[in-house]
Short mmCIF file of C-alpha atoms in Angstrom, two decimals:
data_model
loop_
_atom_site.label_atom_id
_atom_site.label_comp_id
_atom_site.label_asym_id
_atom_site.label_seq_id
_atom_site.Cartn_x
_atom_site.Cartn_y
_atom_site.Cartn_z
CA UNK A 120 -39.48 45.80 -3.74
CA UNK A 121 -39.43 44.16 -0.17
CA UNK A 122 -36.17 44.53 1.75
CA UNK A 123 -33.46 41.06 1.00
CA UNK A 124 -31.73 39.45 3.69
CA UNK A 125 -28.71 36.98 2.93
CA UNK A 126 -28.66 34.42 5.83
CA UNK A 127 -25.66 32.06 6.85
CA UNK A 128 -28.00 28.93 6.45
CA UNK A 129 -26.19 26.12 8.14
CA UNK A 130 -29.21 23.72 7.81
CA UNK A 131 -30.30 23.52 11.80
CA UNK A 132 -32.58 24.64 13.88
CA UNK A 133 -31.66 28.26 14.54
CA UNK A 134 -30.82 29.25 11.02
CA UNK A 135 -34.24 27.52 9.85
CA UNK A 136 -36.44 29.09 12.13
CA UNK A 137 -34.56 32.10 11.41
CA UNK A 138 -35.97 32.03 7.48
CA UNK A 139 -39.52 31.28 8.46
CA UNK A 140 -39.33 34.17 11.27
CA UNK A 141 -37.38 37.22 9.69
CA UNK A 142 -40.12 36.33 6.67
CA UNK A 143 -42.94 36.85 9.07
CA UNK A 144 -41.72 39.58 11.28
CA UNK A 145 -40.18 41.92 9.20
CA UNK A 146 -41.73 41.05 5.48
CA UNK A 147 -38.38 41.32 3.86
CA UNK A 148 -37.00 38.04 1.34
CA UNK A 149 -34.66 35.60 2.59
CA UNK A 150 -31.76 34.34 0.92
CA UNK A 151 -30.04 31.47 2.48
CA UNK A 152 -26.17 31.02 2.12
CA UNK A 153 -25.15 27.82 2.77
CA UNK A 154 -21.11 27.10 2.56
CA UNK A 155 -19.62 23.39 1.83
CA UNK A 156 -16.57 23.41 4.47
CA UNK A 157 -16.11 19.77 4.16
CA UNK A 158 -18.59 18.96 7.23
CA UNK A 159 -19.96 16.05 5.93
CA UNK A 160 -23.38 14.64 6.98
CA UNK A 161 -26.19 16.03 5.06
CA UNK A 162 -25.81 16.14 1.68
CA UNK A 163 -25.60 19.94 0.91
CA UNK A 164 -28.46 19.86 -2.01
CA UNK A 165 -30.80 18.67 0.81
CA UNK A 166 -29.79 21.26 2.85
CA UNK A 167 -30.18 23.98 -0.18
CA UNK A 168 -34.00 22.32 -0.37
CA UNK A 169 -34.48 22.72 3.47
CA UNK A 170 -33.66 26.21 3.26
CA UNK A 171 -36.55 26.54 0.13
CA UNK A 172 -39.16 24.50 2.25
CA UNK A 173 -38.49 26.67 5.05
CA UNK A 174 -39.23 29.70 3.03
CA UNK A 175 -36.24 31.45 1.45
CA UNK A 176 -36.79 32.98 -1.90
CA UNK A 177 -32.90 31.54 -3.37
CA UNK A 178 -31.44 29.03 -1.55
CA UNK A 179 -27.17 28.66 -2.60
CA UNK A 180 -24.73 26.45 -2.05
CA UNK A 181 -21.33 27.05 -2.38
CA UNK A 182 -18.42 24.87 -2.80
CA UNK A 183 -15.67 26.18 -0.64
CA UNK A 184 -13.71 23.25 0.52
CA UNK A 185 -10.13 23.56 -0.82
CA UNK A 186 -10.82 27.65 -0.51
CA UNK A 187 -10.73 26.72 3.25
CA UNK A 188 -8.12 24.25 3.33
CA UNK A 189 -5.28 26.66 1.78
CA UNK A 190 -6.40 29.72 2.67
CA UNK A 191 -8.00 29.05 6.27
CA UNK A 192 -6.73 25.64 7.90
CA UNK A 193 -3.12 26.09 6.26
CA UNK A 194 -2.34 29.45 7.80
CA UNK A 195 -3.28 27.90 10.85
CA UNK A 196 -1.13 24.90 10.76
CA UNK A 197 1.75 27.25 9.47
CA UNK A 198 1.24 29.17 12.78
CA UNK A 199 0.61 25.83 14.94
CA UNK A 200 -1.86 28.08 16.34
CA UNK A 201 -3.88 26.48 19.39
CA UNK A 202 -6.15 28.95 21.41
CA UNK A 203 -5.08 28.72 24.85
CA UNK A 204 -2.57 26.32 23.71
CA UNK A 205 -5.43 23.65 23.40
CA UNK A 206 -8.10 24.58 20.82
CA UNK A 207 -7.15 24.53 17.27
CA UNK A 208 -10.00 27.22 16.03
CA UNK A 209 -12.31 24.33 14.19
CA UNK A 210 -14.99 27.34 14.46
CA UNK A 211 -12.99 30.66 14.33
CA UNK A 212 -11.26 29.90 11.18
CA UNK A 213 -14.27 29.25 9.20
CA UNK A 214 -16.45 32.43 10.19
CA UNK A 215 -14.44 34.71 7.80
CA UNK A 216 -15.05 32.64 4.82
CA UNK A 217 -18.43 32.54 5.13
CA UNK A 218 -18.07 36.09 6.11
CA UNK A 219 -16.66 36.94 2.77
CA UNK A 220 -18.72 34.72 0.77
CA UNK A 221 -22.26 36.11 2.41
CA UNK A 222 -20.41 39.65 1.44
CA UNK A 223 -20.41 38.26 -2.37
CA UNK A 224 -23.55 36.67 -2.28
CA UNK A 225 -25.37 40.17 -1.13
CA UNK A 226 -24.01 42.10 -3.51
CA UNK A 227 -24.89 39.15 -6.23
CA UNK A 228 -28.63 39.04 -5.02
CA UNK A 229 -29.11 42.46 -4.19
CA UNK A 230 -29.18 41.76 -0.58
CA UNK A 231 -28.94 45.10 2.08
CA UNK A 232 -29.00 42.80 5.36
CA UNK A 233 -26.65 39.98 6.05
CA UNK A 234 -27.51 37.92 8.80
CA UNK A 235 -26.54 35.20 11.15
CA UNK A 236 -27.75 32.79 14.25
CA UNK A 237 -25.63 33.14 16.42
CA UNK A 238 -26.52 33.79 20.56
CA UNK A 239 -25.68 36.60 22.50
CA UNK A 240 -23.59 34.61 24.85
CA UNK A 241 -21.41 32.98 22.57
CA UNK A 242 -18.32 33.89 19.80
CA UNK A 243 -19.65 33.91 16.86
CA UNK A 244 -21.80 36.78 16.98
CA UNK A 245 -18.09 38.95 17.48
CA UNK A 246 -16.48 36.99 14.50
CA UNK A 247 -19.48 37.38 11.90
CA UNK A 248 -20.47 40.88 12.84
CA UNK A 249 -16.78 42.15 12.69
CA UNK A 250 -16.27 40.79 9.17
CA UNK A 251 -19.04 42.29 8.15
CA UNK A 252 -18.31 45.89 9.45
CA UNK A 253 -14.92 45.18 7.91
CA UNK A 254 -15.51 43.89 4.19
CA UNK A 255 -19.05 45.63 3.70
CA UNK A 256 -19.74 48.40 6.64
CA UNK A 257 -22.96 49.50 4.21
CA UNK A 258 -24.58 46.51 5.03
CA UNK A 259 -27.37 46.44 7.95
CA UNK A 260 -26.76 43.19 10.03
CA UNK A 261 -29.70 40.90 11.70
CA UNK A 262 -29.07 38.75 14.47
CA UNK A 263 -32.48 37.12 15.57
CA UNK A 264 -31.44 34.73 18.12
CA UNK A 265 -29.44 36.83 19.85
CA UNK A 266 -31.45 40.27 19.74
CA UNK A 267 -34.89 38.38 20.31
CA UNK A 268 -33.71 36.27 23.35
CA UNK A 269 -34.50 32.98 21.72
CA UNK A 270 -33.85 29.71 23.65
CA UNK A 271 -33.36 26.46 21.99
CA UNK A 272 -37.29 25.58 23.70
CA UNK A 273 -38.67 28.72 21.98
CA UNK A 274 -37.58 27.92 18.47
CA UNK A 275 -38.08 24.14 18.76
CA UNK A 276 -41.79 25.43 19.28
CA UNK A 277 -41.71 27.78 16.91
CA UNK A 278 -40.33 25.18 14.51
CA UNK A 279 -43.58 22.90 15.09
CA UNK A 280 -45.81 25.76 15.15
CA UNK A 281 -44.59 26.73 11.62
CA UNK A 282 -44.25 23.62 10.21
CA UNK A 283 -40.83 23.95 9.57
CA UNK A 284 -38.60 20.65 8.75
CA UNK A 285 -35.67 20.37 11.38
CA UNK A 286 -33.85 16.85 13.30
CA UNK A 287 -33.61 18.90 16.43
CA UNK A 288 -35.78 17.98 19.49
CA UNK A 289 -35.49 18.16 23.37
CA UNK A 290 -34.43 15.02 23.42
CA UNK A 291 -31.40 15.77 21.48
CA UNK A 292 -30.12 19.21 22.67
CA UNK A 293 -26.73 18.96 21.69
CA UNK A 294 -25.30 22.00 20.11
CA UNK A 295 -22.94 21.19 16.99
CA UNK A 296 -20.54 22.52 14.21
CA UNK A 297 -18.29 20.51 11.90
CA UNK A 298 -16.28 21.63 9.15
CA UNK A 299 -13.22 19.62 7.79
CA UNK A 300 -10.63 20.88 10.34
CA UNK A 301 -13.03 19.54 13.18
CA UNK A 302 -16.14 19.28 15.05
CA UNK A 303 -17.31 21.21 18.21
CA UNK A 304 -20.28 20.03 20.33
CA UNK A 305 -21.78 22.03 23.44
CA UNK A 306 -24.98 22.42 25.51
CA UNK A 307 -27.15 19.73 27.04
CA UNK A 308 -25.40 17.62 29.68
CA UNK A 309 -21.82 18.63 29.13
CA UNK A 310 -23.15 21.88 30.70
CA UNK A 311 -22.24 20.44 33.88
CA UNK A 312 -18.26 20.49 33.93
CA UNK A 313 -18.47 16.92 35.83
CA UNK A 314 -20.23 14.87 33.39
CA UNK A 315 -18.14 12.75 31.44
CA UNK A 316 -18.78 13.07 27.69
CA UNK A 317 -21.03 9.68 26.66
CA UNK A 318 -19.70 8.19 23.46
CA UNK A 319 -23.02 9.74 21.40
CA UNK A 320 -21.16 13.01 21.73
CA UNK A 321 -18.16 11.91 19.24
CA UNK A 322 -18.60 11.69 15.41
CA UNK A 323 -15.25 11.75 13.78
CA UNK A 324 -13.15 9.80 16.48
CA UNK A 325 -13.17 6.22 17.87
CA UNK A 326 -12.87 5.43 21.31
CA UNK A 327 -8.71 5.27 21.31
CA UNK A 328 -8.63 1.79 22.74
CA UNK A 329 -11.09 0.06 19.73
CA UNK A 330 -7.50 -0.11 17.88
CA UNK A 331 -5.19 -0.21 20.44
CA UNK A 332 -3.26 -3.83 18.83
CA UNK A 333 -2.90 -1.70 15.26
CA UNK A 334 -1.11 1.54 15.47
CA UNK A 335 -1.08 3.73 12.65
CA UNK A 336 2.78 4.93 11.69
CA UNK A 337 2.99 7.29 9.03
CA UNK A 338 5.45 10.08 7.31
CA UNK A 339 3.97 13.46 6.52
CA UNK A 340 6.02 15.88 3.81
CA UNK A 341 6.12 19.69 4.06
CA UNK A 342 7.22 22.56 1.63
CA UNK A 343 7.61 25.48 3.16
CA UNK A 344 5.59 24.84 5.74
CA UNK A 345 2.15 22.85 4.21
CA UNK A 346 1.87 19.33 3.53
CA UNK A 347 2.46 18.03 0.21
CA UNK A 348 2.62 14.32 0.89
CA UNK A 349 1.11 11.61 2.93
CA UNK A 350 3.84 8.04 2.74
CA UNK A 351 5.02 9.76 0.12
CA UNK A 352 1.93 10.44 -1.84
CA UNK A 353 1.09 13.75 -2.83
CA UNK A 354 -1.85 15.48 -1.77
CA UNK A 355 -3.67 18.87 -1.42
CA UNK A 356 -4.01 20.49 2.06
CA UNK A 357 -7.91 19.17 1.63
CA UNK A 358 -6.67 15.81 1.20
CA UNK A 359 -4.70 15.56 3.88
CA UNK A 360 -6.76 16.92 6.44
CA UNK A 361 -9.14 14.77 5.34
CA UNK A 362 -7.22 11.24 4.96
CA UNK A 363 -5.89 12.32 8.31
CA UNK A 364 -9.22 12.33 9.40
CA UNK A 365 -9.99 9.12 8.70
CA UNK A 366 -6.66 7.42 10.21
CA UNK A 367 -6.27 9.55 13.26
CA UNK A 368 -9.80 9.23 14.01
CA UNK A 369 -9.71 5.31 13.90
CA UNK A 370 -7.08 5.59 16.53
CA UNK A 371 -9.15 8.18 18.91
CA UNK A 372 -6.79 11.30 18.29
CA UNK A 373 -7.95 15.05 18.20
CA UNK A 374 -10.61 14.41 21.18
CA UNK A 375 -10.54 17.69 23.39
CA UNK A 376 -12.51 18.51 26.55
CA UNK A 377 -11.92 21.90 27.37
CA UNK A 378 -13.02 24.73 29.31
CA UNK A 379 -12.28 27.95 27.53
CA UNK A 380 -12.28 31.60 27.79
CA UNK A 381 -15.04 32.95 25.57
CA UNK A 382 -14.58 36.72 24.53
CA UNK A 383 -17.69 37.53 25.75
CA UNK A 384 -16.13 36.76 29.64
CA UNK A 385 -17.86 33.53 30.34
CA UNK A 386 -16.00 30.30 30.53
CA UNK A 387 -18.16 27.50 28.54
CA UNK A 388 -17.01 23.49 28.23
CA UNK A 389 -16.97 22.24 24.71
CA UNK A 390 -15.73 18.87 22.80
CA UNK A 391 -13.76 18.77 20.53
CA UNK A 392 -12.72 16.37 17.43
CA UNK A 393 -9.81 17.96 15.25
CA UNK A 394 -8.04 14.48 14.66
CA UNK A 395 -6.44 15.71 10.97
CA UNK A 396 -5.91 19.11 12.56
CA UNK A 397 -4.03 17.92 15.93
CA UNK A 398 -2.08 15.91 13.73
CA UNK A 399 -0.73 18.15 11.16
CA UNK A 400 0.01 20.84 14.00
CA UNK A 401 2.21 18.66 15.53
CA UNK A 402 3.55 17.20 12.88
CA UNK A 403 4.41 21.16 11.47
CA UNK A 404 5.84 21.96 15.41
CA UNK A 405 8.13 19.45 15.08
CA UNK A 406 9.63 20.12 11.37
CA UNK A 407 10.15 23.70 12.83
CA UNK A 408 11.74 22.69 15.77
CA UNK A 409 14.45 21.02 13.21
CA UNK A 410 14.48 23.94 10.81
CA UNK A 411 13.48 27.28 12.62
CA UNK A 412 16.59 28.92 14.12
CA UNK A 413 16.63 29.31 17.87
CA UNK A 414 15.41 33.05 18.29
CA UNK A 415 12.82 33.21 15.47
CA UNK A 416 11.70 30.15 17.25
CA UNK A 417 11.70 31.47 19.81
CA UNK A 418 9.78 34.58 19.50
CA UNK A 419 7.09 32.58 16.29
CA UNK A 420 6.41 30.40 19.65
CA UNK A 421 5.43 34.40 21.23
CA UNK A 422 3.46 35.29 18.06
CA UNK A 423 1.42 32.11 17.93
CA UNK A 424 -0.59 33.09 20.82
CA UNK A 425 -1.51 35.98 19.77
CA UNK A 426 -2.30 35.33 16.00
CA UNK A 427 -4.74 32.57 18.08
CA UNK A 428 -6.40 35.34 20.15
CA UNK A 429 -6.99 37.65 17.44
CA UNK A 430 -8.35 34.84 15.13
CA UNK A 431 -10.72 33.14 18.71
CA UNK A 432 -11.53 36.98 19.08
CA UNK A 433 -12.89 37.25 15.23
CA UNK A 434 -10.16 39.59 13.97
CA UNK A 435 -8.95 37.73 11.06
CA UNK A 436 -9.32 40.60 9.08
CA UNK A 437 -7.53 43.52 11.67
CA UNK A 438 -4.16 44.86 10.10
CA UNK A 439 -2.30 43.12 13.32
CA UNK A 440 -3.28 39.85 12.32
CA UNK A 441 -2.59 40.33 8.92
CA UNK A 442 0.94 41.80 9.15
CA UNK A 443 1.79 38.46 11.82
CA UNK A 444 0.67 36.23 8.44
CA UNK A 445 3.58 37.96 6.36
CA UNK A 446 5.85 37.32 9.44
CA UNK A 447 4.52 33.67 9.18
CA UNK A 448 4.98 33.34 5.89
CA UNK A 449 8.71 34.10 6.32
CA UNK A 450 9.29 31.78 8.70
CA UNK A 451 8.35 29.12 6.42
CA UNK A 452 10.78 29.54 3.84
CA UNK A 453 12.81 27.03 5.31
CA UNK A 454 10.30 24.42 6.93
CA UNK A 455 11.07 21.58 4.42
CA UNK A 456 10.91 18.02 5.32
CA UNK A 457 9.74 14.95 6.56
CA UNK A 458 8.10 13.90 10.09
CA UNK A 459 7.16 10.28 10.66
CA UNK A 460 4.84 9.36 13.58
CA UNK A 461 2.63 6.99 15.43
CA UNK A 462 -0.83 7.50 15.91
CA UNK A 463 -2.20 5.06 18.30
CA UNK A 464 -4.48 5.16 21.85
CA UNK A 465 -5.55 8.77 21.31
CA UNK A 466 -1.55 9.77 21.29
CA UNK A 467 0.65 11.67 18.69
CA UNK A 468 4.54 9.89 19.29
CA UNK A 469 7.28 11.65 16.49
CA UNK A 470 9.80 8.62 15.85
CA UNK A 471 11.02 10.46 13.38
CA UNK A 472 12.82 14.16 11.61
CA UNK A 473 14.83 14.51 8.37
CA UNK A 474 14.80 17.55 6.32
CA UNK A 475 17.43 19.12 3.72
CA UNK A 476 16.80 22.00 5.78
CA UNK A 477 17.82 21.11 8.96
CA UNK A 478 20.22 22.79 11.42
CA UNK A 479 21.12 19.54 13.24
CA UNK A 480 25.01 19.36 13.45
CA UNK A 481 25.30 15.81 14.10
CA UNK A 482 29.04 16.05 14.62
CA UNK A 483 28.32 18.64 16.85
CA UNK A 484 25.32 17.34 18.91
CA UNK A 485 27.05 13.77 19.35
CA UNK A 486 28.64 12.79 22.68
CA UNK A 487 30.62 10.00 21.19
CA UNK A 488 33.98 9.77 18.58
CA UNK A 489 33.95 12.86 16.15
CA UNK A 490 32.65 15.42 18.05
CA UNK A 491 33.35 18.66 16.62
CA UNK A 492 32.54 21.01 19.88
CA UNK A 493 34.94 23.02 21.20
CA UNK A 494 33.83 22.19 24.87
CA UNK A 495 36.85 24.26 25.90
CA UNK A 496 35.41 27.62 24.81
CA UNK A 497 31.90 26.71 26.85
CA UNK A 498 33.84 27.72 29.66
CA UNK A 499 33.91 31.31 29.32
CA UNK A 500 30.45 31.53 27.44
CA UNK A 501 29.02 29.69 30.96
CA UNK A 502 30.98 32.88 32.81
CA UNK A 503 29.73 35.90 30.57
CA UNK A 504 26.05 34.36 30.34
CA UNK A 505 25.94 34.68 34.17
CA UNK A 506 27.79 38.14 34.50
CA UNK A 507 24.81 40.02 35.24
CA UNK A 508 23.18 37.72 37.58
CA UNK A 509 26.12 37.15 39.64
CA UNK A 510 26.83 40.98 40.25
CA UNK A 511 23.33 41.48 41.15
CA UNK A 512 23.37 38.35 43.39
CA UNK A 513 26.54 39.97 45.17
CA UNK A 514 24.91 42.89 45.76
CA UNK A 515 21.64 40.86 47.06
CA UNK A 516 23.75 39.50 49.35
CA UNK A 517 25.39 42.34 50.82
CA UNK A 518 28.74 40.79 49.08
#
């Protein structure tokens, strides 16, 4: 019985060339994995056919949008995580799942190989491969692209030569993955870190000035840190990322332009669209900066980071990462509430906080009549804060 691979089958040129070619070059079967993470676009039973015309023996698709709304985007608006305090992980976060879920599928199909598209220069290749060793070390892993120096050129050929059915050509080089938490696009011109991204680049944004005379002001509820409401309607975590999506987009929110810090040591440029994702981050910051008290704060703001890095660095599954997400999970016993906000010109503007959670002291923040601070204590508190500092400074000074 010829050897079965189980391939993350995303539909594109890579991962279709990749059927036709592992078929050819190493005679084992190919079945091709595709998940449903809410990217939209192609309807996923086309893609499942793709994946059969290009030559895989089973061809599966499965559902696993609200899977990665709780369990993937929600951890990461708990921990407002933003790699290098910009990216929101639209990518990172959804490697594990289909991780796991290629991990089920071998063992369902009798598969001994998992394998993936990914490059040598990029990400991915870390996150996949990792999981892998981690959930199912047994299993051999393929990378084709990456261990076979492939260039977009050579598979576009190989893709005509082959008669295999892909929308890539040279004229359209652009590099893209979408899920529901957002869309990254790469390669092509925006190679060149002074070209201005054209407006072909963006899919799930409009250009923030088409409805600059209609802002968008909403209120988004929490419990325990993950949306349950949207103007007071509940929702899923699915349904809000995705209404929020649809309203944040129409006002140009979530578009990023960043150079970032690739594990690998090379800097790339990518765009980004995370309009729902930017959204509900900020929305989450700002509930905890109502209902966190100052030194957990304080050191969650620490822990966020890092939680990003190890997630960008594809260790969702290290024990570091997963003893921060019971930390996490504590924090969020208390982030209850409401945040109401404007969405408008590309912007994010909070207007407004209330939570039965919160540790605002009006009568102790106000300036005016019934102020309940004891201003006369601050005195000495001002005096022992700066002990240390002022001895040292004496002694600095030769005092």
């Amino acid at each position: 019985m010829a050897d079965r691979v189980v391939l993350a089958y995303s539909g594109g040129l890579d991962t279709s060339v990749a059927i036709s070619w592992i078929g050819k070059e190493t005679g084992a079967e190919v079945v091709a994995v595709a998940i449903d993470l809410g990217q939209g676009g192609e309807d996923m039973n086309d893609i499942r056919q793709r994946a059969l015309d290009c030559g895989a023996v089973e061809s599966v698709v499965v559902d696993a949008r609200n899977e990665f709304a709780d369990e993937y985007c929600l951890p990461t608006i708990q921990t407002n995580a933003l790699y290098m305090d910009r990216y929101p992980l639209v990518s990172a976060i959804s490697r594990p799942l289909i991780v796991k879920h290629l991990v089920e599928q071998a063992r369902s199909h009798g598969g001994t190989i998992v394998a993936h598209g990914c490059t040598g220069k990029g990400n991915d290749q870390v996150r996949f491969e990792v999981g892998f060793n981690t959930l199912a070390p047994d299993l051999e892993v393929l990378a084709p692209v990456r261990d076979y120096a492939w260039t977009r050129e050579k598979a576009i050929a190989f893709a005509g030569e082959n008669a295999i059915p892909i929308t890539v050509s040279k004229k359209s080089p652009f590099s893209v993955d979408q899920n529901v938490w957002g869309r990254a696009v790469e390669t092509g011109f925006l190679e060149d870190l002074w070209n201005a991204p054209t407006k072909d680049v963006y899919s799930y944004t409009e250009d923030p000035t088409v409805n600059w005379q209609a802002p968008d002001e909403l209120i988004i509820s929490f419990d325990k840190g993950r949306p349950v409401a949207i103007d007071g309607r509940p929702v899923s975590v699915l349904e809000a990322i995705e209404e929020l999506n649809r309203r944040a987009g129409a006002q140009g929110v979530g578009r990023l332009d960043v150079v970032e810090d690739r594990l690998v040591g090379i800097k790339s440029r990518e765009i980004y669209e995370a309009p729902g994702a930017m959204v509900l981050i900020c929305a989450h910051q700002e509930l905890e900066h109502v209902t966190l008290e100052r030194e957990l704060g304080r050191y969650k703001r620490q822990m966020e980071q890092r939680w990003s890095e190890l997630v960008y660095d594809g260790l969702w599954f290290s024990p570091l990462k997963e003893a921060l997400d019971v930390f996490v999970a504590k924090t969020q016993e208390r982030v209850s509430g409401e945040i109401r906000l404007v969405l408008h010109g590309g912007g994010i503007s909070v207007n407004g906080r209330r939570s039965a959670e919160s540790l605002y002291d009006f009568n102790l923040a106000t300036y005016d009549e019934g102020d309940t601070f004891d201003q006369s204590s601050a005195k000495g508190f001002v005096q022992l804060h700066g002990l240390s500092s002022m001895i040292s400074g004496k002694r600095d000074r030769g005092l």
